[in-house]
Amino acid sequence: MLKGGWTGKILWIDLTKEKSTIWKYDPSMALHYIGGRGFAIRILWDHLKPGVDPLHPDNLLIFAVGPLTGFPLPSSGKLVVASKSPLTGGYGDGNIGTKASVMMRKAGYDAIVVEGKADEPVYVYVEEEDVTIHSAKDLWGADVREVHKELTNKYGRDSGILTIGKAGENLVRYAIVMSEEDRAGGRPGMAAVMGSKNLKALVIRGEKPLPAVDEKTIKELGAKAYKDIKGAPMYPHWMEQGTMMIYEWCQENSVLPTYNFREGFFEEADKVTGKVMAEQYKKYQKGCPNCNMPCGNVAEAKKRYKGTKAEMDYENVAMLSSNIGVSNMDDVIKLIREADDLGVDTISVGSAIAFAIEAYKKGYLKEDELDGIKPDWGDAASALDLMHLIIERKKFGDVLAAGVRYASLRLGGDTVKFAMHVKGLPITAYDAHVAPGMALAFGTSSIGAHHKEAWIIAWEAQYGFEKVDKTKVEKVIELQRIRGGWFETFVTCRLPWIEVGLSLDYYLTFMEAATGIKYSAGDLNRIADRIYTLIRGFWIREYGYWMRSMDMPPMRWFEEPLTQGPKKGAHLSLDAYNQMLDTYYELRGWDRNGIPRRSTFDNLGLSKEARELEAMGIELTP
Amino acid sequence: MMIEVVVLGFFQDYTGRKNIELEIEKPITIREILKRISPELAEYIESHPENSIILVNGVSIYNMKGFDTRVRDGDKISIMPVVGGG
């Protein structure tokens, strides 16, 4: 029996049948998977028919919070959105900071699952047990900000609103779920899944008290943690620049993605740093509920796009500046604003634009295939045109809308080497020519290349980029456990810990106060391992096979040494990478093809799942 | 003899600037360099070594002699916090 932390209920909405049910789930799911992505993978494994097309009505779209979400604890206003990914064909999820997370808890749910497809565009309004489906015909085609405004006017400023833009409607496979105008989550095409269900938005409201075992302790611990955050030495610097502070750090370490990850050093980086943003362009900052270290730095363009405002996070900025050769802050602000309004992932669209520029310049793409656009490095206007070509799915934009992996398979030749993705998910803003640990983190991230799990790069700089030993691989796994396990299941933001150094010990006490259960770090790591192995099992189930090449970063980093900057000549070693990957598999209890061993499934309480894979003809090593 | 020091992130709050050129007479240790550019920063880094990255020509001092690593004419020293970024 669950005493607190969890509401114990999941709302299940079927858009085809226009019906919803409340599912009182088995408490063992809470105990063994905590919440967030743990719930998501458990639900997908149990309720999704294997092999379903991600854009078919049968795919499940899951919004999940966790036992810490919404409490007065640091940065607890987060929510996970997950589904079988239309971009990768495997497990996909993302987290998003939004009032919708708190409202989902106040409405009385730990997750909301959407299946089926509405006949016509709709949005769903959830007010506790009251679930109604409304026509969204008037909202279809509207950009993210318009929808947000419209629904806020109707349901009130404190409503939790999740929406999609045109990218999601047009089934761009890296369309992203948006909230509160600039917040985004679900890179692997979660908004395309929403679009495929004709679901334009989800609005949530509720007034139920959050279920805590020991409310007093939560308040006290929360107050202490907020104080620790404010007193941290890096707090003022963080408040000034947010994640943008790492821009110049990346340049200094030659890991700033430049010209489609060809280089790690951008000659014009000085114009786009966190300092420039903060001193010359920043207007204000915004954040998620319960956060006292808001990361959303809103900057305003000054010249060409005067008045245009956008949220400047490192990932957005790097992928739409150095990675496409752009160094004018006005242009970067405009590109981000446009991507956010259209509801497309800034990282993946930056990667697609960079890929298109390179493919065009190398003769793989002709002007007429790009509707007359002549893309070039540093040319923000053609980058903007390309973005629209992709969202409208016109000409080659239609191919690019399926992601760089697909585009490279269509174009062939060397394009495969410069399609910068792992498992179909474009690499986020760290060039890894010099960083084998970060390359392994991208290679083994559970959704495809992403930094949210093992963001090892700062540790790696300190430990030594050149080292490729077991300690580094162990660090990748440790970070995957904490970042990809703990925080993605609690569900709260990892930034208080990773950015300003809030002690991890707090989270064990938060968990105890919320749920009454004394989880140790070892317990949580084991749960994280269970989730990682089940997610890997899901990929194998959906692909029908697995091989280690799926855990490899692109060949560019091995074969094309850096030609710019202080680390000129550097590249990854294939032998060293393979050695690290072997060690990684060994530590995880997976075989040398990256398939979990039968004994690993058994040890993690996943024997039934192992048998299901075996019944499909997947051979598991004992 | 000149060495070039680059200070990043909130460590600049201690030094007031990003680029510093230091005149040295003989090879000196990282510890001495930190004291020369800012005694407060030196104190912070030595008491929070896990929070800092110090590179000499791109190589972490933890793979050399730590704070006793000696730098020579023409070396480039980068001093930065273990930043986040997401």
PDB file of C-alpha atoms in Angstrom, chain A residues 206-313:
ATOM      1  CA  GLY A 206      -6.762  20.447 -10.037  1.00  0.00           C
ATOM      2  CA  GLU A 207      -6.912  21.495  -6.411  1.00  0.00           C
ATOM      3  CA  LYS A 208      -6.219  18.301  -4.544  1.00  0.00           C
ATOM      4  CA  PRO A 209      -3.520  18.372  -1.886  1.00  0.00           C
ATOM      5  CA  LEU A 210      -0.246  16.678  -2.812  1.00  0.00           C
ATOM      6  CA  PRO A 211       0.146  13.358  -1.009  1.00  0.00           C
ATOM      7  CA  ALA A 212       3.038  13.569   1.453  1.00  0.00           C
ATOM      8  CA  VAL A 213       3.687  11.289   4.393  1.00  0.00           C
ATOM      9  CA  ASP A 214       5.504  14.030   6.276  1.00  0.00           C
ATOM     10  CA  GLU A 215       4.533  17.429   4.965  1.00  0.00           C
ATOM     11  CA  LYS A 216       6.295  19.314   7.737  1.00  0.00           C
ATOM     12  CA  THR A 217       9.669  17.718   6.971  1.00  0.00           C
ATOM     13  CA  ILE A 218       9.232  18.367   3.250  1.00  0.00           C
ATOM     14  CA  LYS A 219       8.698  22.059   3.969  1.00  0.00           C
ATOM     15  CA  GLU A 220      11.660  22.243   6.325  1.00  0.00           C
ATOM     16  CA  LEU A 221      14.042  20.339   4.072  1.00  0.00           C
ATOM     17  CA  GLY A 222      12.862  22.298   1.051  1.00  0.00           C
ATOM     18  CA  ALA A 223      13.485  25.623   2.789  1.00  0.00           C
ATOM     19  CA  LYS A 224      16.977  24.497   3.771  1.00  0.00           C
ATOM     20  CA  ALA A 225      17.780  23.293   0.256  1.00  0.00           C
ATOM     21  CA  TYR A 226      16.548  26.540  -1.316  1.00  0.00           C
ATOM     22  CA  LYS A 227      18.868  28.372   1.056  1.00  0.00           C
ATOM     23  CA  ASP A 228      21.825  26.155   0.127  1.00  0.00           C
ATOM     24  CA  ILE A 229      21.207  26.876  -3.549  1.00  0.00           C
ATOM     25  CA  LYS A 230      21.164  30.630  -3.002  1.00  0.00           C
ATOM     26  CA  GLY A 231      24.345  30.454  -0.968  1.00  0.00           C
ATOM     27  CA  ALA A 232      26.315  28.401  -3.506  1.00  0.00           C
ATOM     28  CA  PRO A 233      29.445  30.163  -4.822  1.00  0.00           C
ATOM     29  CA  MET A 234      28.375  29.784  -8.439  1.00  0.00           C
ATOM     30  CA  TYR A 235      24.824  30.979  -7.834  1.00  0.00           C
ATOM     31  CA  PRO A 236      25.313  34.617  -8.941  1.00  0.00           C
ATOM     32  CA  HIS A 237      27.111  33.542 -12.108  1.00  0.00           C
ATOM     33  CA  TRP A 238      24.446  30.950 -12.816  1.00  0.00           C
ATOM     34  CA  MET A 239      21.685  33.547 -12.333  1.00  0.00           C
ATOM     35  CA  GLU A 240      23.448  35.839 -14.769  1.00  0.00           C
ATOM     36  CA  GLN A 241      24.052  33.405 -17.626  1.00  0.00           C
ATOM     37  CA  GLY A 242      22.289  30.104 -16.929  1.00  0.00           C
ATOM     38  CA  THR A 243      23.379  27.231 -19.154  1.00  0.00           C
ATOM     39  CA  MET A 244      24.867  29.762 -21.583  1.00  0.00           C
ATOM     40  CA  MET A 245      27.851  30.040 -19.240  1.00  0.00           C
ATOM     41  CA  ILE A 246      29.222  26.905 -20.813  1.00  0.00           C
ATOM     42  CA  TYR A 247      29.511  28.387 -24.315  1.00  0.00           C
ATOM     43  CA  GLU A 248      32.976  29.868 -23.792  1.00  0.00           C
ATOM     44  CA  TRP A 249      33.965  26.820 -21.715  1.00  0.00           C
ATOM     45  CA  CYS A 250      33.201  24.586 -24.710  1.00  0.00           C
ATOM     46  CA  GLN A 251      35.183  26.834 -27.018  1.00  0.00           C
ATOM     47  CA  GLU A 252      38.124  26.767 -24.614  1.00  0.00           C
ATOM     48  CA  ASN A 253      38.025  22.965 -24.543  1.00  0.00           C
ATOM     49  CA  SER A 254      37.411  22.566 -28.302  1.00  0.00           C
ATOM     50  CA  VAL A 255      34.072  20.840 -27.788  1.00  0.00           C
ATOM     51  CA  LEU A 256      31.804  23.549 -29.215  1.00  0.00           C
ATOM     52  CA  PRO A 257      29.872  21.965 -32.126  1.00  0.00           C
ATOM     53  CA  THR A 258      30.926  23.855 -35.219  1.00  0.00           C
ATOM     54  CA  TYR A 259      30.019  23.375 -38.890  1.00  0.00           C
ATOM     55  CA  ASN A 260      27.982  20.219 -38.330  1.00  0.00           C
ATOM     56  CA  PHE A 261      30.396  18.863 -35.714  1.00  0.00           C
ATOM     57  CA  ARG A 262      33.268  19.061 -38.179  1.00  0.00           C
ATOM     58  CA  GLU A 263      35.132  21.250 -35.662  1.00  0.00           C
ATOM     59  CA  GLY A 264      35.047  21.887 -31.920  1.00  0.00           C
ATOM     60  CA  PHE A 265      36.273  25.457 -32.144  1.00  0.00           C
ATOM     61  CA  PHE A 266      34.377  28.378 -33.671  1.00  0.00           C
ATOM     62  CA  GLU A 267      36.416  31.406 -34.731  1.00  0.00           C
ATOM     63  CA  GLU A 268      33.527  33.767 -33.960  1.00  0.00           C
ATOM     64  CA  ALA A 269      32.518  32.252 -30.615  1.00  0.00           C
ATOM     65  CA  ASP A 270      33.285  35.506 -28.784  1.00  0.00           C
ATOM     66  CA  LYS A 271      30.149  37.079 -30.240  1.00  0.00           C
ATOM     67  CA  VAL A 272      27.748  34.484 -28.828  1.00  0.00           C
ATOM     68  CA  THR A 273      28.947  33.824 -25.278  1.00  0.00           C
ATOM     69  CA  GLY A 274      26.879  33.790 -22.105  1.00  0.00           C
ATOM     70  CA  LYS A 275      28.486  37.074 -21.118  1.00  0.00           C
ATOM     71  CA  VAL A 276      27.482  38.802 -24.358  1.00  0.00           C
ATOM     72  CA  MET A 277      23.973  37.401 -24.001  1.00  0.00           C
ATOM     73  CA  ALA A 278      23.684  38.520 -20.365  1.00  0.00           C
ATOM     74  CA  GLU A 279      25.207  41.964 -20.776  1.00  0.00           C
ATOM     75  CA  GLN A 280      23.769  43.006 -24.112  1.00  0.00           C
ATOM     76  CA  TYR A 281      20.629  41.047 -24.897  1.00  0.00           C
ATOM     77  CA  LYS A 282      19.049  39.620 -21.764  1.00  0.00           C
ATOM     78  CA  LYS A 283      15.695  41.089 -20.743  1.00  0.00           C
ATOM     79  CA  TYR A 284      14.531  38.839 -17.948  1.00  0.00           C
ATOM     80  CA  GLN A 285      14.560  35.236 -16.855  1.00  0.00           C
ATOM     81  CA  LYS A 286      11.832  32.720 -16.321  1.00  0.00           C
ATOM     82  CA  GLY A 287      11.646  29.262 -14.886  1.00  0.00           C
ATOM     83  CA  CYS A 288       9.522  26.335 -13.886  1.00  0.00           C
ATOM     84  CA  PRO A 289       7.317  26.024 -10.793  1.00  0.00           C
ATOM     85  CA  ASN A 290       9.135  25.762  -7.437  1.00  0.00           C
ATOM     86  CA  CYS A 291      12.477  26.881  -8.900  1.00  0.00           C
ATOM     87  CA  ASN A 292      14.732  29.496  -7.314  1.00  0.00           C
ATOM     88  CA  MET A 293      17.428  29.235  -9.975  1.00  0.00           C
ATOM     89  CA  PRO A 294      15.449  29.819 -13.206  1.00  0.00           C
ATOM     90  CA  CYS A 295      17.454  28.890 -16.293  1.00  0.00           C
ATOM     91  CA  GLY A 296      15.288  30.543 -18.926  1.00  0.00           C
ATOM     92  CA  ASN A 297      17.188  33.629 -19.985  1.00  0.00           C
ATOM     93  CA  VAL A 298      14.991  35.590 -22.339  1.00  0.00           C
ATOM     94  CA  ALA A 299      16.956  37.755 -24.759  1.00  0.00           C
ATOM     95  CA  GLU A 300      15.661  40.366 -27.168  1.00  0.00           C
ATOM     96  CA  ALA A 301      17.027  41.034 -30.641  1.00  0.00           C
ATOM     97  CA  LYS A 302      18.246  44.562 -31.225  1.00  0.00           C
ATOM     98  CA  LYS A 303      18.668  45.186 -34.916  1.00  0.00           C
ATOM     99  CA  ARG A 304      17.391  43.091 -37.774  1.00  0.00           C
ATOM    100  CA  TYR A 305      14.736  41.342 -35.694  1.00  0.00           C
ATOM    101  CA  LYS A 306      14.260  44.105 -33.131  1.00  0.00           C
ATOM    102  CA  GLY A 307      11.694  43.165 -30.517  1.00  0.00           C
ATOM    103  CA  THR A 308      11.883  39.401 -31.128  1.00  0.00           C
ATOM    104  CA  LYS A 309      12.437  37.549 -27.869  1.00  0.00           C
ATOM    105  CA  ALA A 310      13.606  33.987 -27.249  1.00  0.00           C
ATOM    106  CA  GLU A 311      14.888  31.779 -24.447  1.00  0.00           C
ATOM    107  CA  MET A 312      18.623  31.320 -24.713  1.00  0.00           C
ATOM    108  CA  ASP A 313      19.736  27.930 -23.468  1.00  0.00           C
TER     109      ASP A 313
END
